Amino acid sequence: MGKKKMVNITHKSNTLRKAIAQAVVKVSSADTIKAVEEKTVPKGDVFEMAKTAGLFAAKRTSDMIPDCHPLPVEYTNITYNIENLEIYINVEVHTIYKTGVEVEAMHAASVVALTMYDMLKPIDKGISIEKIKLLEKKGGKTDYRKVVEENQISATVIVCSDSISAGEKQDKAGKVIMEKLEAYQVAVEDYQIIPDEKETIQNLVREKCAKKVSLVILSGGTGLSPRDVTPEAIQPMLERPIPGIEEAIRAYGQDRTPYSMLSRSVSGLIGNTLVLALPGSTKGAEESMDAVFPAIMHIFRVMAAFKHD
């Protein structure tokens, strides 16, 4: 067996994540429920004590569960609902981070239930914890899967490089981009390698837009060398620039290398085709994709909503 290690989430972006978990404590007597409601349990106020324990548990989940990442718990709410002899515990947790909080919510719900059990067992020998489950989670890549399911998204990947097109180097950046697209079930309909020639770039992009390809991603030519002409080729063609995408790419990259500020990535719509010009380095292309996917696919949902026959 290999050595245990934490899942690497450094490639992810912070987003709002929410989770709601539930636990059920079942007692054996209506007298127990009455004691809880009237706050006559010998060990104290069950609801308040259990809520305090749950708040601690939500924040300390990573101390107890080895694979859970330490994360900022921005909000926790614990509520109760009594139905006959069952006490339903609902725990809602929010964070703005790279990974979800479903385990934090379930951990907190379980600790609330255990605290109740501990406080009530002296007066009720028939108490039990019936179930702990996740009711709801929001945020992260799963929210964008429906976009691909609802819209037939196709992509073309174009590598702009004199040296690669001449056979002097092997393309890695374009292949990384394709791997990322395929991971999100985006069909790559074409992959081409062309030299750093402004007219060649423009002609190929026009051809793909005319064929109504959903997404055209160019890799290379976004730097500052004399032959880096991809932005100059693409910018005049854009009908609707989307500067926020470029800002997200550079901000994400800046957290990883100070050289990200030198990148001249561009983005925008030509008709209904989204065009992205990304760096030609393998790491730059990979990080640029991580910076904007899968959230960027919301564009296709918006365009589909306003499409007219």
Short mmCIF file of C-alpha atoms in Angstrom, two decimals:
data_model
loop_
_atom_site.label_atom_id
_atom_site.label_comp_id
_atom_site.label_asym_id
_atom_site.label_seq_id
_atom_site.Cartn_x
_atom_site.Cartn_y
_atom_site.Cartn_z
CA MET A 1 0.00 0.00 0.00
CA GLY A 2 1.14 3.54 -0.76
CA LYS A 3 1.62 6.22 1.83
CA LYS A 4 -1.53 8.08 2.81
CA LYS A 5 -1.69 11.67 1.59
CA MET A 6 -4.18 14.49 1.46
CA VAL A 7 -5.98 15.22 -1.81
CA ASN A 8 -4.34 18.17 -3.60
CA ILE A 9 -6.86 21.01 -3.95
CA THR A 10 -4.42 23.83 -4.78
CA HIS A 11 -5.66 23.91 -8.39
CA LYS A 12 -9.21 24.74 -7.28
CA SER A 13 -10.70 28.21 -6.88
CA ASN A 14 -12.55 29.54 -3.86
CA THR A 15 -16.33 29.47 -4.27
CA LEU A 16 -19.29 29.65 -1.91
CA ARG A 17 -20.00 26.13 -0.63
CA LYS A 18 -23.03 25.13 1.46
CA ALA A 19 -24.17 21.89 3.04
CA ILE A 20 -27.07 20.79 5.21
CA ALA A 21 -26.88 17.57 7.24
CA GLN A 22 -29.36 15.88 9.52
CA ALA A 23 -29.22 13.58 12.52
CA VAL A 24 -32.15 12.03 14.39
CA VAL A 25 -32.20 11.26 18.10
CA LYS A 26 -35.00 8.95 19.21
CA VAL A 27 -36.08 8.74 22.85
CA SER A 28 -38.31 6.10 24.44
CA SER A 29 -40.63 8.29 26.49
CA ALA A 30 -42.72 11.42 26.14
CA ASP A 31 -41.39 12.38 29.59
CA THR A 32 -37.91 12.72 28.05
CA ILE A 33 -39.20 15.10 25.40
CA LYS A 34 -40.99 17.10 28.12
CA ALA A 35 -37.78 17.33 30.16
CA VAL A 36 -35.87 18.60 27.15
CA GLU A 37 -38.50 21.20 26.30
CA GLU A 38 -38.89 22.37 29.89
CA LYS A 39 -35.11 22.35 30.49
CA THR A 40 -35.34 20.06 33.51
CA VAL A 41 -32.71 17.53 32.41
CA PRO A 42 -30.21 17.16 35.31
CA LYS A 43 -27.19 17.79 33.08
CA GLY A 44 -28.56 21.12 31.83
CA ASP A 45 -30.18 22.72 28.78
CA VAL A 46 -29.89 19.95 26.20
CA PHE A 47 -30.56 22.08 23.13
CA GLU A 48 -28.07 24.81 24.03
CA MET A 49 -25.34 22.44 25.22
CA ALA A 50 -25.67 20.29 22.10
CA LYS A 51 -25.67 23.35 19.85
CA THR A 52 -22.44 24.59 21.44
CA ALA A 53 -20.84 21.19 20.89
CA GLY A 54 -22.00 21.22 17.26
CA LEU A 55 -20.45 24.64 16.63
CA PHE A 56 -17.13 23.39 17.97
CA ALA A 57 -17.42 20.21 15.88
CA ALA A 58 -18.03 22.08 12.62
CA LYS A 59 -14.84 24.10 13.13
CA ARG A 60 -12.72 21.16 14.29
CA THR A 61 -13.66 18.58 11.65
CA SER A 62 -10.21 18.48 10.07
CA ASP A 63 -8.74 17.58 13.49
CA MET A 64 -10.84 14.43 13.57
CA ILE A 65 -11.19 13.30 9.94
CA PRO A 66 -7.73 12.77 8.35
CA ASP A 67 -8.69 13.56 4.75
CA CYS A 68 -10.61 16.75 5.57
CA HIS A 69 -8.81 19.98 4.78
CA PRO A 70 -8.72 22.77 7.37
CA LEU A 71 -11.08 25.41 6.03
CA PRO A 72 -12.74 28.62 7.20
CA VAL A 73 -16.23 27.89 8.52
CA GLU A 74 -17.99 31.15 7.70
CA TYR A 75 -21.46 30.23 9.00
CA THR A 76 -23.07 27.44 11.02
CA ASN A 77 -26.72 27.18 11.98
CA ILE A 78 -28.17 24.39 14.12
CA THR A 79 -31.93 23.92 14.41
CA TYR A 80 -34.21 21.34 16.01
CA ASN A 81 -37.60 19.89 15.22
CA ILE A 82 -39.48 17.46 17.47
CA GLU A 83 -41.82 14.90 15.95
CA ASN A 84 -43.38 12.51 18.47
CA LEU A 85 -40.39 10.80 20.13
CA GLU A 86 -37.82 11.91 17.56
CA ILE A 87 -35.64 15.03 17.67
CA TYR A 88 -34.50 16.10 14.18
CA ILE A 89 -31.22 18.00 14.15
CA ASN A 90 -30.43 20.09 11.07
CA VAL A 91 -26.97 21.62 10.63
CA GLU A 92 -26.19 24.11 7.87
CA VAL A 93 -22.57 25.11 7.18
CA HIS A 94 -21.19 27.68 4.71
CA THR A 95 -17.65 28.44 3.56
CA ILE A 96 -15.90 30.30 0.77
CA TYR A 97 -13.15 27.89 -0.07
CA LYS A 98 -11.76 25.35 -2.54
CA THR A 99 -13.64 22.33 -1.18
CA GLY A 100 -17.08 21.55 0.21
CA VAL A 101 -18.41 21.41 3.77
CA GLU A 102 -20.64 18.34 3.68
CA VAL A 103 -18.39 16.41 6.08
CA GLU A 104 -18.27 19.41 8.42
CA ALA A 105 -22.07 19.52 8.46
CA MET A 106 -22.36 15.78 9.06
CA HIS A 107 -19.67 15.84 11.73
CA ALA A 108 -21.44 18.67 13.55
CA ALA A 109 -24.81 16.86 13.31
CA SER A 110 -23.26 13.69 14.74
CA VAL A 111 -21.67 15.55 17.66
CA VAL A 112 -24.94 17.33 18.42
CA ALA A 113 -26.67 13.94 18.48
CA LEU A 114 -23.94 12.39 20.67
CA THR A 115 -24.13 15.30 23.09
CA MET A 116 -27.87 14.82 23.38
CA TYR A 117 -27.36 11.10 23.93
CA ASP A 118 -24.84 11.76 26.69
CA MET A 119 -27.10 14.25 28.44
CA LEU A 120 -30.27 12.15 28.19
CA LYS A 121 -29.00 8.63 28.89
CA PRO A 122 -29.27 9.05 32.69
CA ILE A 123 -33.03 9.61 32.38
CA ASP A 124 -33.78 7.47 29.30
CA LYS A 125 -32.10 4.09 28.82
CA GLY A 126 -33.87 3.58 25.49
CA ILE A 127 -32.39 6.58 23.67
CA SER A 128 -30.75 5.99 20.26
CA ILE A 129 -29.23 7.86 17.35
CA GLU A 130 -31.24 6.73 14.34
CA LYS A 131 -29.43 8.19 11.32
CA ILE A 132 -27.03 10.85 10.10
CA LYS A 133 -27.28 11.95 6.49
CA LEU A 134 -26.52 14.76 4.04
CA LEU A 135 -29.65 16.60 2.92
CA GLU A 136 -28.18 19.13 0.52
CA LYS A 137 -24.92 20.52 -0.86
CA LYS A 138 -24.27 23.43 -3.18
CA GLY A 139 -21.18 24.86 -4.82
CA GLY A 140 -18.23 23.38 -6.70
CA LYS A 141 -18.09 21.67 -10.08
CA THR A 142 -21.16 19.49 -9.64
CA ASP A 143 -23.36 22.56 -10.10
CA TYR A 144 -22.12 22.90 -13.67
CA ARG A 145 -22.63 19.34 -14.90
CA LYS A 146 -26.14 20.13 -16.07
CA VAL A 147 -24.77 22.80 -18.42
CA VAL A 148 -22.98 20.14 -20.44
CA GLU A 149 -25.96 17.80 -20.24
CA GLU A 150 -28.37 20.49 -21.45
CA ASN A 151 -26.14 21.99 -24.17
CA GLN A 152 -24.09 20.23 -26.82
CA ILE A 153 -20.77 21.97 -26.20
CA SER A 154 -18.03 21.40 -28.78
CA ALA A 155 -14.50 22.75 -28.70
CA THR A 156 -11.53 23.36 -30.98
CA VAL A 157 -8.01 23.60 -29.56
CA ILE A 158 -5.47 25.60 -31.58
CA VAL A 159 -1.79 25.66 -30.65
CA CYS A 160 0.01 28.77 -31.96
CA SER A 161 3.74 28.08 -32.08
CA ASP A 162 6.44 28.44 -34.73
CA SER A 163 8.67 25.80 -33.12
CA ILE A 164 5.92 23.21 -32.56
CA SER A 165 4.45 23.65 -36.03
CA ALA A 166 7.96 23.18 -37.48
CA GLY A 167 8.37 19.93 -35.55
CA GLU A 168 11.16 21.27 -33.34
CA LYS A 169 9.18 20.82 -30.12
CA GLN A 170 6.33 18.64 -28.89
CA ASP A 171 3.03 20.19 -27.87
CA LYS A 172 2.09 19.67 -24.22
CA ALA A 173 -0.08 22.70 -23.45
CA GLY A 174 -2.70 21.89 -26.08
CA LYS A 175 -2.95 18.32 -24.86
CA VAL A 176 -3.42 19.49 -21.27
CA ILE A 177 -6.24 21.75 -22.43
CA MET A 178 -7.91 18.84 -24.21
CA GLU A 179 -7.59 16.65 -21.12
CA LYS A 180 -9.26 19.34 -19.04
CA LEU A 181 -12.10 19.72 -21.55
CA GLU A 182 -12.69 15.99 -21.73
CA ALA A 183 -12.84 15.84 -17.93
CA TYR A 184 -15.85 18.16 -18.16
CA GLN A 185 -17.40 16.07 -20.97
CA VAL A 186 -16.76 18.79 -23.58
CA ALA A 187 -16.29 17.21 -27.01
CA VAL A 188 -13.04 18.28 -28.71
CA GLU A 189 -13.97 18.30 -32.41
CA ASP A 190 -10.61 19.53 -33.73
CA TYR A 191 -7.01 20.06 -32.64
CA GLN A 192 -4.58 22.00 -34.82
CA ILE A 193 -1.04 23.34 -34.57
CA ILE A 194 -0.25 26.49 -36.55
CA PRO A 195 2.64 29.00 -36.68
CA ASP A 196 2.56 32.40 -34.96
CA GLU A 197 1.08 34.22 -37.96
CA LYS A 198 -1.67 36.76 -37.36
CA GLU A 199 -3.54 36.07 -40.60
CA THR A 200 -3.33 32.29 -40.18
CA ILE A 201 -4.75 32.57 -36.65
CA GLN A 202 -7.59 34.82 -37.74
CA ASN A 203 -8.55 32.66 -40.72
CA LEU A 204 -8.75 29.50 -38.63
CA VAL A 205 -10.76 31.18 -35.88
CA ARG A 206 -13.19 32.60 -38.48
CA GLU A 207 -13.60 29.13 -39.97
CA LYS A 208 -14.43 27.60 -36.59
CA CYS A 209 -16.86 30.37 -35.68
CA ALA A 210 -18.61 29.94 -39.03
CA LYS A 211 -19.08 26.26 -38.16
CA LYS A 212 -20.66 27.36 -34.86
CA VAL A 213 -18.14 25.60 -32.64
CA SER A 214 -19.08 26.43 -29.04
CA LEU A 215 -15.58 27.05 -27.77
CA VAL A 216 -12.27 27.91 -29.44
CA ILE A 217 -9.23 27.80 -27.19
CA LEU A 218 -5.88 29.02 -28.47
CA SER A 219 -2.66 28.22 -26.65
CA GLY A 220 0.50 30.25 -27.22
CA GLY A 221 1.48 33.67 -28.46
CA THR A 222 0.23 35.58 -25.39
CA GLY A 223 3.66 36.57 -24.12
CA LEU A 224 5.88 39.54 -24.96
CA SER A 225 8.27 38.22 -27.60
CA PRO A 226 8.13 39.79 -31.08
CA ARG A 227 6.39 36.67 -32.48
CA ASP A 228 3.67 36.61 -29.79
CA VAL A 229 0.78 37.95 -31.84
CA THR A 230 -2.24 35.94 -30.69
CA PRO A 231 -3.88 38.83 -28.73
CA GLU A 232 -3.33 41.18 -31.68
CA ALA A 233 -5.00 38.62 -33.94
CA ILE A 234 -7.96 37.86 -31.68
CA GLN A 235 -8.85 41.18 -30.05
CA PRO A 236 -10.08 42.95 -33.24
CA MET A 237 -12.31 39.94 -33.97
CA LEU A 238 -14.11 39.89 -30.63
CA GLU A 239 -17.66 41.19 -30.81
CA ARG A 240 -18.14 41.06 -27.03
CA PRO A 241 -14.96 40.99 -24.93
CA ILE A 242 -15.27 39.36 -21.49
CA PRO A 243 -12.54 41.02 -19.41
CA GLY A 244 -13.63 39.23 -16.23
CA ILE A 245 -12.33 35.93 -17.62
CA GLU A 246 -8.92 37.48 -18.28
CA GLU A 247 -8.89 39.00 -14.80
CA ALA A 248 -9.75 35.63 -13.22
CA ILE A 249 -6.95 33.90 -15.13
CA ARG A 250 -4.33 36.44 -14.12
CA ALA A 251 -5.51 36.65 -10.50
CA TYR A 252 -5.42 32.86 -10.19
CA GLY A 253 -1.96 32.74 -11.75
CA GLN A 254 -0.66 35.57 -9.60
CA ASP A 255 -1.27 33.45 -6.50
CA ARG A 256 1.11 30.88 -7.99
CA THR A 257 3.77 32.90 -9.81
CA PRO A 258 4.49 36.65 -10.03
CA TYR A 259 5.07 36.28 -13.78
CA SER A 260 1.35 35.81 -14.38
CA MET A 261 0.96 39.58 -14.65
CA LEU A 262 2.95 39.45 -17.90
CA SER A 263 0.44 37.19 -19.63
CA ARG A 264 -1.81 38.76 -22.26
CA SER A 265 -4.66 36.26 -22.27
CA VAL A 266 -7.81 37.51 -24.01
CA SER A 267 -11.39 36.29 -24.14
CA GLY A 268 -14.73 37.11 -25.67
CA LEU A 269 -17.55 36.11 -27.96
CA ILE A 270 -17.59 35.99 -31.74
CA GLY A 271 -21.21 35.32 -32.48
CA ASN A 272 -22.10 32.50 -30.08
CA THR A 273 -18.56 31.12 -30.02
CA LEU A 274 -16.50 31.71 -26.91
CA VAL A 275 -12.85 32.37 -27.81
CA LEU A 276 -10.05 32.09 -25.27
CA ALA A 277 -6.37 32.84 -25.88
CA LEU A 278 -4.28 31.16 -23.17
CA PRO A 279 -0.53 30.92 -22.46
CA GLY A 280 1.61 28.45 -24.38
CA SER A 281 3.47 27.04 -21.40
CA THR A 282 2.09 23.76 -20.09
CA LYS A 283 1.71 25.09 -16.55
CA GLY A 284 0.23 28.37 -17.76
CA ALA A 285 -2.36 26.61 -19.90
CA GLU A 286 -3.24 24.16 -17.14
CA GLU A 287 -3.63 26.86 -14.49
CA SER A 288 -5.66 29.07 -16.84
CA MET A 289 -8.10 26.22 -17.42
CA ASP A 290 -8.34 25.56 -13.69
CA ALA A 291 -8.96 29.26 -13.06
CA VAL A 292 -12.13 29.50 -15.16
CA PHE A 293 -13.52 25.98 -15.54
CA PRO A 294 -16.15 24.79 -14.92
CA ALA A 295 -17.76 28.15 -14.01
CA ILE A 296 -17.11 29.55 -17.48
CA MET A 297 -19.58 27.06 -18.96
CA HIS A 298 -22.43 29.05 -17.43
CA ILE A 299 -22.02 31.26 -20.52
CA PHE A 300 -23.59 28.53 -22.64
CA ARG A 301 -26.58 28.24 -20.31
CA VAL A 302 -27.12 32.01 -20.53
CA MET A 303 -26.84 32.04 -24.33
CA ALA A 304 -29.20 29.04 -24.63
CA ALA A 305 -31.79 30.81 -22.48
CA PHE A 306 -31.90 33.76 -24.87
CA LYS A 307 -31.50 31.88 -28.15
CA HIS A 308 -34.15 32.62 -30.77
CA ASP A 309 -35.07 30.29 -33.63
#
